[in-house]
Coordinates of C-alpha atoms and ligand atoms in Angstrom, one line a residue:
M1 CA -11.5 16.3 11.2
N2 CA -13.3 13.2 10.1
K3 CA -11.3 10.6 11.9
K4 CA -13.0 7.4 10.8
K5 CA -12.2 4.5 13.0
W6 CA -9.9 1.9 11.4
G7 CA -11.2 -1.6 11.0
S8 CA -10.1 -3.5 14.1
A9 CA -7.7 -5.6 11.9
G10 CA -6.2 -2.6 10.3
L11 CA -5.7 -0.9 13.6
G12 CA -4.2 -4.0 15.1
I13 CA -1.7 -4.3 12.2
F14 CA -0.8 -0.7 12.5
V15 CA -0.3 -0.9 16.3
L16 CA 1.7 -4.1 15.9
G17 CA 3.9 -2.5 13.3
L18 CA 4.4 0.5 15.5
L19 CA 5.5 -1.7 18.4
V20 CA 7.9 -3.7 16.2
S21 CA 9.2 -0.5 14.6
C22 CA 9.8 1.3 17.9
A23 CA 11.9 -1.7 19.0
S24 CA 14.0 -1.4 15.8
R25 CA 14.6 2.3 15.7
P26 CA 18.0 3.8 16.4
A27 CA 18.8 4.9 19.9
G28 CA 16.5 7.9 20.6
L29 CA 17.3 11.4 21.5
S30 CA 16.6 11.1 25.2
R31 CA 20.3 11.1 26.1
Y32 CA 20.3 14.7 25.0
D33 CA 17.3 15.7 27.0
E34 CA 19.3 17.1 29.9
P35 CA 21.8 19.3 28.0
A36 CA 19.0 20.5 25.8
R37 CA 16.8 21.4 28.8
E38 CA 19.7 23.0 30.5
L39 CA 20.4 25.3 27.5
L40 CA 16.7 26.0 27.0
N41 CA 16.4 27.2 30.6
K42 CA 19.1 29.8 29.9
M43 CA 17.5 31.3 26.8
T44 CA 15.6 34.5 26.5
L45 CA 12.3 34.6 24.6
D46 CA 14.1 36.3 21.7
E47 CA 16.7 33.6 21.6
K48 CA 14.1 30.9 21.7
I49 CA 12.0 32.4 18.9
G50 CA 15.2 32.9 16.9
Q51 CA 15.9 29.1 16.9
M52 CA 12.5 28.6 15.3
V53 CA 13.2 30.9 12.4
Q54 CA 14.8 29.9 9.1
A55 CA 15.7 32.7 6.6
D56 CA 16.8 32.2 3.0
N57 CA 20.3 33.2 2.0
A58 CA 19.0 35.5 -0.8
G59 CA 16.3 36.8 1.6
L60 CA 18.8 37.8 4.3
K61 CA 18.6 41.6 4.6
D62 CA 22.0 41.6 6.2
P63 CA 24.2 38.7 7.3
T64 CA 24.3 40.2 10.8
D65 CA 20.6 39.4 11.0
V66 CA 21.8 35.9 12.0
Q67 CA 23.0 37.6 15.2
T68 CA 20.2 40.2 15.6
Y69 CA 17.4 37.6 15.3
Y70 CA 19.4 34.7 16.8
L71 CA 18.5 32.7 13.7
G72 CA 18.5 28.9 14.2
S73 CA 18.8 28.2 10.5
V74 CA 19.4 29.6 7.0
L75 CA 18.6 27.8 3.8
S76 CA 19.4 28.2 0.1
G77 CA 16.3 27.6 -1.9
G78 CA 16.8 26.6 -5.6
G79 CA 19.2 29.1 -7.1
S80 CA 19.8 31.0 -3.9
D81 CA 23.6 30.9 -4.4
P82 CA 26.4 32.7 -2.6
T83 CA 27.1 36.1 -4.1
A84 CA 30.6 34.8 -5.1
G85 CA 29.0 32.2 -7.4
N86 CA 28.3 28.5 -7.0
S87 CA 31.6 26.8 -7.0
M88 CA 32.3 24.4 -4.1
E89 CA 34.8 27.0 -2.7
A90 CA 32.2 29.8 -2.9
W91 CA 29.6 27.7 -1.1
T92 CA 32.1 26.7 1.6
E93 CA 33.2 30.3 2.2
H94 CA 29.5 31.4 2.3
Y95 CA 28.6 28.7 4.8
E96 CA 31.6 29.4 7.1
A97 CA 30.8 33.2 7.1
L98 CA 27.3 32.6 8.3
Q99 CA 28.4 30.2 11.0
K100 CA 30.8 32.9 12.2
Q101 CA 27.9 35.2 12.6
A102 CA 26.1 32.6 14.8
A103 CA 29.3 32.1 16.8
Q104 CA 29.1 35.7 17.9
T105 CA 25.7 35.4 19.6
R106 CA 25.5 35.1 23.4
L107 CA 24.9 31.3 23.4
R108 CA 26.9 30.6 20.2
I109 CA 24.4 28.1 19.0
P110 CA 25.5 27.1 15.4
L111 CA 23.2 27.4 12.4
L112 CA 21.6 24.5 10.6
Y113 CA 22.1 25.3 7.0
G114 CA 19.4 23.6 4.8
I115 CA 19.4 22.9 1.1
D116 CA 17.6 20.8 -1.4
A117 CA 20.3 18.3 -2.2
V118 CA 17.7 15.9 -3.7
H119 CA 19.8 14.1 -6.3
G120 CA 23.4 15.0 -5.3
H121 CA 24.6 18.4 -4.0
N122 CA 22.8 19.7 -7.0
N123 CA 23.1 23.5 -6.4
V124 CA 26.9 23.3 -6.6
L125 CA 28.9 23.3 -9.9
G126 CA 30.8 20.1 -10.4
A127 CA 28.7 18.0 -8.0
V128 CA 27.7 14.5 -9.1
I129 CA 24.1 14.6 -10.2
F130 CA 22.3 11.3 -9.6
P131 CA 19.2 10.1 -11.2
H132 CA 16.0 11.6 -9.8
N133 CA 14.0 9.4 -7.4
I134 CA 11.7 8.0 -10.2
G135 CA 14.7 6.3 -11.8
L136 CA 15.9 5.0 -8.4
G137 CA 12.5 3.6 -7.9
C138 CA 12.8 1.6 -11.1
A139 CA 16.2 0.4 -10.0
D140 CA 14.7 -0.6 -6.6
N141 CA 18.2 -1.2 -5.0
P142 CA 18.2 -0.1 -1.4
K143 CA 21.9 -0.7 -1.0
L144 CA 22.6 1.6 -4.0
V145 CA 20.2 4.3 -2.7
K146 CA 22.0 4.2 0.7
Q147 CA 25.3 4.7 -1.2
I148 CA 23.8 7.6 -3.0
G149 CA 22.8 9.1 0.3
Q150 CA 26.3 8.7 1.7
I151 CA 27.9 10.3 -1.3
T152 CA 25.5 13.2 -1.3
A153 CA 26.2 13.7 2.4
K154 CA 30.0 13.7 1.7
E155 CA 29.7 16.2 -1.1
M156 CA 27.5 18.4 1.1
R157 CA 29.8 18.3 4.1
A158 CA 32.7 19.2 1.8
T159 CA 31.0 22.6 1.7
G160 CA 30.1 22.4 5.4
I161 CA 26.3 22.3 4.7
Q162 CA 24.8 19.7 7.1
W163 CA 21.0 19.5 6.3
T164 CA 19.2 18.4 3.2
F165 CA 15.4 18.6 2.5
A166 CA 15.5 15.0 1.4
P167 CA 14.3 12.2 0.9
C168 CA 11.0 13.1 -0.7
V169 CA 8.8 10.1 0.4
T170 CA 5.8 11.2 -1.6
V171 CA 3.7 8.5 -3.2
P172 CA 2.6 10.1 -6.5
Q173 CA -0.8 8.8 -7.7
D174 CA -1.3 11.0 -10.8
E175 CA 1.7 11.6 -13.2
R176 CA 0.2 14.9 -14.3
W177 CA 1.6 16.3 -11.0
G178 CA 4.8 18.2 -11.7
R179 CA 6.7 16.6 -8.7
T180 CA 6.1 13.0 -9.8
Y181 CA 9.8 12.5 -10.5
E182 CA 10.7 13.4 -6.9
G183 CA 8.8 10.2 -5.9
F184 CA 10.3 6.8 -6.1
S185 CA 7.0 5.1 -6.9
E186 CA 3.2 5.0 -6.8
D187 CA 3.7 2.0 -4.5
P188 CA 4.0 2.9 -0.8
E189 CA 6.0 -0.2 0.1
L190 CA 8.7 0.6 -2.6
V191 CA 8.8 4.3 -1.4
S192 CA 9.1 3.2 2.2
R193 CA 12.1 0.9 1.6
L194 CA 14.0 3.4 -0.6
G195 CA 13.2 6.3 1.7
E196 CA 14.5 4.4 4.6
A197 CA 17.7 3.5 2.7
Y198 CA 18.2 7.2 1.7
V199 CA 17.9 8.3 5.3
L200 CA 20.4 5.6 6.4
G201 CA 22.8 6.8 3.7
L202 CA 22.5 10.5 4.5
Q203 CA 23.2 9.7 8.2
A204 CA 25.5 6.7 7.7
D205 CA 28.4 8.2 9.6
G206 CA 26.1 8.7 12.6
L207 CA 24.2 11.9 13.3
S208 CA 27.3 13.6 14.7
G209 CA 29.7 12.1 12.1
A210 CA 31.7 14.4 9.8
E211 CA 30.3 12.7 6.7
S212 CA 26.7 12.7 7.7
V213 CA 24.0 15.3 7.1
L214 CA 20.6 15.7 8.7
A215 CA 17.8 14.2 6.6
C216 CA 14.3 15.6 6.2
A217 CA 11.4 13.4 5.1
K218 CA 8.9 15.3 3.0
H219 CA 6.2 16.5 2.3
F220 CA 4.1 15.4 5.2
V221 CA 1.6 14.1 4.1
G222 CA -0.3 13.1 1.0
D223 CA 1.4 15.6 -1.3
G224 CA 1.3 13.1 -4.1
G225 CA -2.4 12.3 -3.8
T226 CA -4.0 15.6 -4.8
V227 CA -7.0 15.5 -7.1
A228 CA -7.1 17.3 -10.5
G229 CA -8.1 21.0 -10.4
S230 CA -7.8 21.2 -6.6
T231 CA -5.2 23.9 -6.5
R232 CA -5.9 27.5 -5.8
N233 CA -5.9 28.3 -9.5
R234 CA -8.2 25.3 -10.0
R235 CA -6.0 24.0 -12.9
G236 CA -3.4 21.8 -11.3
W237 CA -2.3 19.3 -8.8
D238 CA 0.7 20.8 -6.9
Q239 CA -0.3 22.0 -3.4
G240 CA -3.8 20.8 -4.0
D241 CA -6.2 18.7 -2.0
T242 CA -6.0 15.0 -1.3
Q243 CA -9.5 13.7 -0.9
C244 CA -9.8 10.3 0.6
D245 CA -10.8 8.5 3.8
E246 CA -8.3 8.0 6.7
E247 CA -7.6 4.4 6.0
T248 CA -6.6 5.1 2.4
F249 CA -4.6 8.2 3.5
R250 CA -2.7 6.2 6.0
R251 CA -2.2 3.1 3.8
I252 CA -0.8 5.0 0.8
H253 CA 0.6 8.4 2.0
L254 CA 1.4 8.1 5.7
F255 CA 3.0 4.6 5.4
P256 CA 6.6 5.6 4.2
Y257 CA 7.0 8.0 7.2
Q258 CA 7.3 5.3 9.8
D259 CA 10.3 3.7 8.1
A260 CA 11.9 7.1 7.6
I261 CA 11.5 7.9 11.3
N262 CA 12.8 4.4 12.3
A263 CA 15.8 5.0 10.1
G264 CA 16.5 8.1 12.1
A265 CA 15.0 11.0 10.2
L266 CA 14.8 13.9 12.7
T267 CA 13.2 16.6 10.5
I268 CA 10.0 16.3 8.6
M269 CA 8.6 19.0 6.3
P270 CA 4.8 19.4 6.3
S271 CA 3.2 19.7 2.9
Y272 CA 1.7 22.7 1.2
S273 CA -1.2 20.4 0.2
S274 CA -4.4 19.7 2.1
W275 CA -6.2 16.6 3.3
N276 CA -10.0 16.8 2.8
G277 CA -9.7 20.6 2.7
I278 CA -7.4 21.1 5.7
K279 CA -3.9 22.4 5.0
C280 CA -1.3 19.9 6.4
S281 CA 0.7 22.8 7.8
A282 CA -2.4 23.7 9.9
N283 CA -3.5 20.2 10.8
K284 CA -2.9 19.6 14.6
Y285 CA -4.3 16.1 14.3
L286 CA -1.7 15.1 11.7
L287 CA 1.3 17.1 13.0
T288 CA 0.9 16.6 16.8
D289 CA -1.5 13.7 17.5
V290 CA -0.5 11.3 14.7
L291 CA 3.2 12.2 13.9
K292 CA 4.5 13.3 17.3
G293 CA 2.1 11.2 19.4
E294 CA 1.2 8.0 17.7
M295 CA 4.3 7.7 15.5
K296 CA 6.6 9.0 18.3
F297 CA 8.5 11.4 16.1
E298 CA 11.2 13.0 18.3
G299 CA 12.6 15.5 15.9
F300 CA 11.2 18.8 14.6
L301 CA 9.0 20.0 11.8
I302 CA 10.2 22.6 9.3
S303 CA 7.6 24.4 7.3
D304 CA 7.8 24.6 3.5
W305 CA 8.8 27.8 1.8
D306 CA 6.3 30.5 2.9
A307 CA 3.8 27.7 3.5
I308 CA 2.6 29.3 6.8
R309 CA 1.4 32.4 4.9
Q310 CA -1.0 30.3 3.0
L311 CA -3.0 29.3 6.1
D312 CA -4.8 32.6 6.7
P313 CA -5.1 36.0 5.0
D314 CA -3.9 37.5 8.3
Y315 CA -0.2 36.5 8.7
K316 CA -0.3 36.7 12.5
T317 CA -3.3 34.4 12.6
A318 CA -1.6 32.0 10.2
I319 CA 1.5 31.9 12.4
A320 CA -0.6 31.1 15.5
I321 CA -2.5 28.3 13.6
S322 CA 0.6 26.6 12.4
I323 CA 2.8 26.9 15.5
N324 CA -0.1 25.7 17.7
A325 CA -0.7 22.8 15.3
G326 CA 2.8 21.6 16.0
M327 CA 5.1 23.4 13.5
D328 CA 8.5 23.9 15.1
M329 CA 10.6 25.8 12.7
A330 CA 9.4 28.3 10.1
M331 CA 10.9 28.6 6.6
E332 CA 10.3 32.3 6.2
P333 CA 12.8 33.0 3.4
N334 CA 12.2 36.8 3.2
G335 CA 9.7 37.7 5.9
Y336 CA 11.7 36.2 8.8
R337 CA 11.9 39.6 10.6
E338 CA 8.2 40.1 10.6
F339 CA 7.7 36.4 11.6
F340 CA 10.0 36.9 14.6
T341 CA 8.1 40.0 15.7
L342 CA 4.6 38.5 15.3
L343 CA 5.4 35.3 17.0
K344 CA 6.9 37.2 20.0
E345 CA 3.6 39.2 20.2
L346 CA 1.6 35.9 20.0
V347 CA 3.5 34.5 22.9
E348 CA 3.3 37.7 25.0
E349 CA -0.4 37.9 24.5
G350 CA -0.8 34.2 25.3
T351 CA -2.2 33.1 21.9
V352 CA 0.8 30.8 21.5
P353 CA 1.6 29.3 24.9
M354 CA 5.2 29.4 26.1
S355 CA 5.0 25.6 26.5
R356 CA 4.6 25.3 22.7
I357 CA 7.6 27.5 22.2
D358 CA 9.7 25.5 24.7
D359 CA 8.6 22.2 23.1
A360 CA 9.6 23.4 19.6
V361 CA 13.0 24.9 20.8
F362 CA 13.7 21.8 22.9
R363 CA 13.2 19.6 19.8
I364 CA 15.5 21.8 17.7
L365 CA 18.2 21.9 20.4
R366 CA 18.1 18.2 20.9
V367 CA 18.8 17.6 17.2
K368 CA 21.7 20.1 17.3
F369 CA 23.1 18.3 20.3
A370 CA 22.7 14.9 18.6
M371 CA 24.5 16.3 15.6
G372 CA 27.4 17.3 17.8
M373 CA 26.8 20.9 16.9
M374 CA 27.0 21.9 20.6
D375 CA 30.3 20.2 21.2
E376 CA 33.1 22.5 22.3
D377 CA 35.2 21.3 19.3
Y378 CA 32.4 21.7 16.7
V379 CA 33.7 23.5 13.7
G380 CA 31.1 25.0 11.3
E381 CA 33.4 24.7 8.4
G382 CA 33.8 22.8 5.1
N383 CA 35.9 19.6 5.1
P384 CA 39.1 19.6 3.0
A385 CA 39.3 15.8 3.0
L386 CA 35.8 15.6 1.5
Q387 CA 36.6 18.5 -0.9
A388 CA 39.2 16.3 -2.4
Q389 CA 36.5 13.7 -3.3
F390 CA 34.0 16.3 -4.6
G391 CA 32.7 15.2 -8.0
S392 CA 35.3 12.4 -8.0
D393 CA 35.4 9.5 -10.6
E394 CA 34.6 7.2 -7.7
H395 CA 31.4 9.1 -6.9
R396 CA 30.5 9.3 -10.6
A397 CA 31.0 5.5 -11.0
V398 CA 28.2 5.0 -8.4
A399 CA 26.0 7.5 -10.3
R400 CA 26.7 5.6 -13.5
Q401 CA 25.6 2.4 -11.9
A402 CA 22.4 4.0 -10.7
V403 CA 21.7 5.2 -14.3
R404 CA 22.2 1.7 -15.6
E405 CA 19.9 0.1 -13.0
S406 CA 17.2 2.8 -13.5
L407 CA 16.7 2.3 -17.2
V408 CA 13.6 0.4 -18.3
L409 CA 13.5 -1.4 -21.6
L410 CA 9.9 -1.1 -22.9
K411 CA 10.3 -2.5 -26.5
N412 CA 13.1 -4.4 -28.4
E413 CA 11.9 -5.8 -31.7
K414 CA 14.2 -8.0 -33.8
Q415 CA 16.9 -7.7 -31.1
T416 CA 17.6 -4.1 -32.1
L417 CA 19.4 -3.7 -28.8
P418 CA 22.2 -4.2 -28.0
V419 CA 23.8 -2.0 -30.7
S420 CA 27.1 -3.2 -32.1
K421 CA 30.2 -1.0 -31.3
T422 CA 31.7 -1.8 -34.7
L423 CA 29.0 -0.7 -37.1
G424 CA 29.9 1.6 -40.0
R425 CA 27.8 4.5 -38.9
I426 CA 25.4 5.3 -36.0
H427 CA 23.2 8.4 -36.4
V428 CA 22.2 10.1 -33.2
A429 CA 19.2 12.5 -33.2
G430 CA 17.3 14.8 -30.9
Q431 CA 18.3 18.0 -29.1
A432 CA 18.0 16.0 -25.9
A433 CA 20.8 13.8 -26.9
D434 CA 23.3 16.6 -26.3
N435 CA 21.7 18.3 -23.3
I436 CA 22.8 17.9 -19.7
G437 CA 19.9 20.1 -18.6
Y438 CA 17.4 17.6 -20.1
Q439 CA 19.3 14.7 -18.4
C440 CA 19.2 16.3 -15.0
G441 CA 15.8 17.9 -14.9
G442 CA 14.7 20.3 -12.2
W443 CA 16.6 21.0 -8.9
T444 CA 19.8 21.2 -10.8
I445 CA 21.9 24.4 -10.3
Q446 CA 18.7 26.3 -10.8
W447 CA 15.4 25.6 -9.1
Q448 CA 13.7 24.8 -12.4
G449 CA 16.8 23.3 -14.0
Q450 CA 18.0 24.7 -17.3
S451 CA 18.1 23.2 -20.8
G452 CA 21.5 23.0 -22.5
N453 CA 25.0 22.2 -21.4
V454 CA 25.6 25.3 -19.3
T455 CA 24.1 23.8 -16.1
T456 CA 27.0 21.8 -14.9
G457 CA 29.7 19.3 -16.0
G458 CA 28.8 15.8 -17.0
T459 CA 28.5 13.4 -20.0
T460 CA 25.7 13.8 -22.5
I461 CA 24.2 10.7 -24.1
L462 CA 25.7 11.8 -27.4
S463 CA 29.2 12.1 -25.9
A464 CA 28.8 8.7 -24.2
I465 CA 27.9 7.0 -27.5
K466 CA 30.9 8.6 -29.2
Q467 CA 33.1 7.4 -26.4
S468 CA 31.7 3.8 -26.5
V469 CA 32.1 2.9 -30.2
S470 CA 35.1 1.5 -31.9
D471 CA 37.5 3.5 -34.1
Q472 CA 35.9 2.1 -37.2
T473 CA 32.4 3.4 -36.3
S474 CA 31.4 6.9 -37.2
V475 CA 28.8 8.7 -35.1
T476 CA 26.9 11.5 -36.9
Y477 CA 24.3 13.8 -35.2
S478 CA 21.4 16.0 -36.1
K479 CA 18.9 17.6 -33.7
D480 CA 16.0 17.2 -36.1
G481 CA 16.7 13.6 -37.1
T482 CA 17.6 14.3 -40.7
G483 CA 20.8 13.1 -42.4
A484 CA 20.5 9.6 -41.2
N485 CA 20.2 8.0 -44.6
G486 CA 22.9 5.3 -45.1
A487 CA 23.6 4.9 -41.4
D488 CA 23.3 1.4 -39.9
I489 CA 21.0 2.5 -37.0
G490 CA 19.5 5.6 -35.5
I491 CA 19.3 6.5 -31.8
V492 CA 17.0 9.4 -31.1
V493 CA 16.8 10.9 -27.6
V494 CA 13.6 12.8 -26.8
G495 CA 12.4 14.4 -23.6
E496 CA 10.6 16.8 -21.4
P497 CA 12.2 20.2 -20.8
P498 CA 13.4 20.7 -17.1
Y499 CA 10.8 21.8 -14.6
A500 CA 10.1 21.7 -10.8
E501 CA 7.0 21.8 -8.6
G502 CA 3.9 23.3 -10.0
S503 CA 5.6 24.4 -13.2
G504 CA 5.6 20.7 -14.1
D505 CA 1.8 20.2 -13.7
N506 CA 0.7 19.0 -17.1
R507 CA -2.7 18.0 -18.3
E508 CA -1.6 16.3 -21.5
L509 CA 1.8 14.5 -21.0
K510 CA 2.7 14.8 -24.6
L511 CA 6.1 15.2 -26.2
A512 CA 6.7 18.6 -27.9
P513 CA 6.3 18.7 -31.8
A514 CA 10.1 19.1 -32.3
E515 CA 10.7 15.9 -30.3
L516 CA 8.2 14.0 -32.4
A517 CA 9.6 15.5 -35.6
A518 CA 13.0 14.2 -34.8
V519 CA 11.6 10.7 -34.4
N520 CA 9.6 11.0 -37.7
N521 CA 12.6 12.2 -39.6
L522 CA 14.8 9.5 -38.3
K523 CA 12.2 6.9 -39.1
A524 CA 11.8 8.2 -42.6
S525 CA 15.4 7.2 -43.3
G526 CA 14.3 3.6 -43.2
I527 CA 17.0 2.4 -40.7
P528 CA 16.3 0.7 -37.3
V529 CA 15.2 3.3 -34.7
V530 CA 16.1 3.2 -31.0
V531 CA 14.2 5.8 -28.9
V532 CA 15.5 6.9 -25.5
L533 CA 13.1 9.0 -23.5
L534 CA 14.2 11.5 -20.9
S535 CA 11.2 12.4 -18.7
G536 CA 10.2 13.0 -15.1
R537 CA 7.2 10.5 -15.5
P538 CA 5.5 8.2 -17.9
L539 CA 4.2 10.2 -20.9
I540 CA 1.6 9.4 -23.6
I541 CA 4.0 7.8 -26.1
N542 CA 1.8 5.4 -28.2
D543 CA 2.7 6.8 -31.6
V544 CA 6.5 7.1 -30.9
L545 CA 6.4 3.6 -29.5
D546 CA 4.9 2.3 -32.7
Q547 CA 7.7 3.9 -34.7
A548 CA 10.4 2.6 -32.5
D549 CA 12.2 -0.7 -33.0
A550 CA 13.5 -0.4 -29.4
F551 CA 12.3 2.0 -26.7
V552 CA 14.1 2.8 -23.4
A553 CA 12.7 4.9 -20.6
A554 CA 15.7 6.7 -19.0
W555 CA 13.9 9.1 -16.7
L556 CA 16.1 11.9 -15.5
P557 CA 19.5 10.2 -15.3
G558 CA 21.7 13.1 -14.2
T559 CA 25.3 13.9 -15.3
E560 CA 26.5 10.3 -16.0
G561 CA 25.2 9.7 -19.5
Q562 CA 27.5 6.7 -20.0
G563 CA 25.1 4.7 -17.9
V564 CA 22.7 4.9 -20.8
S565 CA 25.3 3.9 -23.4
D566 CA 26.5 1.1 -21.2
L567 CA 23.1 -0.6 -21.8
L568 CA 22.6 0.5 -25.4
F569 CA 25.8 -1.3 -26.4
G570 CA 25.1 -4.3 -24.1
D571 CA 28.0 -3.9 -21.7
Y572 CA 25.4 -4.4 -18.9
P573 CA 21.9 -5.9 -19.0
F574 CA 18.6 -4.1 -18.6
T575 CA 17.3 -4.8 -15.1
G576 CA 15.0 -1.8 -14.4
K577 CA 11.3 -2.4 -13.7
L578 CA 8.5 0.3 -13.9
S579 CA 7.8 1.8 -10.5
F580 CA 4.8 3.6 -12.0
T581 CA 2.0 2.2 -14.1
W582 CA 2.3 3.6 -17.6
P583 CA -1.0 4.9 -19.0
R584 CA -2.2 4.1 -22.5
S585 CA -4.2 7.4 -22.6
I586 CA -4.5 10.5 -20.5
D587 CA -8.1 9.6 -19.8
Q588 CA -6.9 6.6 -17.7
L589 CA -5.2 8.9 -15.1
P590 CA -5.0 8.4 -12.2
I591 CA -4.1 4.7 -12.8
N592 CA -2.1 2.8 -10.2
K593 CA -1.1 -0.7 -9.1
G594 CA -4.1 -2.5 -7.5
D595 CA -6.7 0.1 -8.3
G596 CA -8.6 -2.2 -10.5
K597 CA -8.2 -0.1 -13.7
E598 CA -7.4 -2.2 -16.7
N599 CA -5.2 -2.1 -19.8
P600 CA -2.4 0.4 -19.1
L601 CA 0.2 0.6 -21.8
F602 CA 2.6 -1.0 -19.4
P603 CA 1.8 -2.3 -15.9
F604 CA 3.7 -1.5 -12.7
G605 CA 6.8 -3.8 -12.5
F606 CA 7.1 -4.1 -16.3
G607 CA 10.6 -4.2 -17.9
L608 CA 12.2 -6.3 -20.6
T609 CA 15.6 -7.7 -20.0
K610 CA 16.6 -8.0 -23.6
Ligands
LIG1 C1 10.0 24.3 -2.0 C2 9.6 22.8 -2.0 C3 10.4 22.0 -0.9 C4 11.7 22.6 -0.7 C5 11.6 24.0 -0.2 C6 12.9 24.7 0.0 O1 8.9 25.1 -2.3 O2 8.2 22.5 -1.8 O3 10.4 20.6 -1.4 O4 12.5 21.8 0.2 O5 10.7 24.8 -1.0 O6 13.5 24.9 -1.3

């Protein structure tokens, strides 16, 4: 590992920051050392290894494997729903059933149930779906982000689930990466303050509080800095290689983790990606020396989905590499039985020292003690009081505020906006105008999300417009933008279809022909045109921007479409500012704040107010 020495000034600043930050971090876990050590000393090797294994719900061969393999955790990856469906009730029953399995083991150590609640409790029907992080970055309101974390935690604990793989504190540098929208910003400072706020919100009720969930900062580290064509298929960005010197790596990608740790994040997920050719999940310098040593991270590391298997063609070798590098719990969705057997062999033959196993299990147990999971009166159940608030109007009002604050006004000629509520006719166009799936994007009910209105409840932008106007105003609609002649104004909503992870890697960042046609057809009617863009990132929009009289970037706002109409009709002002530099052409990418590249379409921080 090429560990270039920092400049003395840089190192001094980092050390000073570390000292200050340690002083400010919440009370540590040391008060749980004794009970955790005591429990650890009672455990057999099988029970210890079991705590280090996380199976996926859909991958469980038999629910009793929770007992047979002493599993410490189960997750639901995207779409890994309970067999009884994905209502709040079905999730609650599912969670409680698995906890009952854990309660039948010798030591009765409860399960940590992990899920990607990354913009609300987004696997569950009827949950409030908040704007994805890119929109929250444009809002840049830490107090609001903390509130979102709190509500997400409440809707999770309603079902009992007490661990989310969030916040993603990635610092995306190239919008062609499919996970750009999971990042707040290209700016590490902005990512850091919102990541901190999110952790504080998720754990606001205190780690053992009935309304808190365990946070997980991800993906450690540099997931958003990979270079083009560095993936295994040589075509993409996701899970690729971040190639830069250590000072740059620390300044951009490591930076947000210190605030997340100081805010109390006790799990961190190493990235699939690599740094200068070394996989993060295999990198002992990063996982042990930097994170657990230098940054004093006291929690535990959870691998990404089957990420350990990528480390070596021989699975047993891969396990040894990752566990010895500092990985503490393994997300082995389907192969958890094999993992258990191989890790036990590695310990028995001395390849993985027992001291490493004890360190990993100690870390996991300490977190479970800190969460109150080891208390005599701990109940691994859903929470009826929180179930009564699930998807409530109060929660939706906060999401609607987040939508409002996330929108960025890029163009507004001749004061086209705000639109009057008393016009004769407003024509709405674009299939995305009536599409909750497009509003929510990936990680919504399904891993990849799903176009259409079948995903979950919510308010489309078309419905919101209809609800906003006066009785004297008629609202007409066409997907393709035709039929607008004679209307007073046209509002066309265009967007990207939902995607998640590598499926969203995109070399062109263009709108689909049908989206462009809707704009062209509306423009042909000769009436003023307002364009609303639903996207997980800045796209190449020059032609559409030229045709628009007003243009609003709405990102992936989630279920509360009224947040968009609130601003279109002027009930609230535009306040959002770009948290990503907007490229003028694809050739400019990557282009970021402070990189010296010139003439973006819109700079970082741009946003009109009227
Ligand atoms: C995925 C993602 C990670 C997620 C995990 C569990 O592959 O990389 O962000 O938390 O698997 O779904």
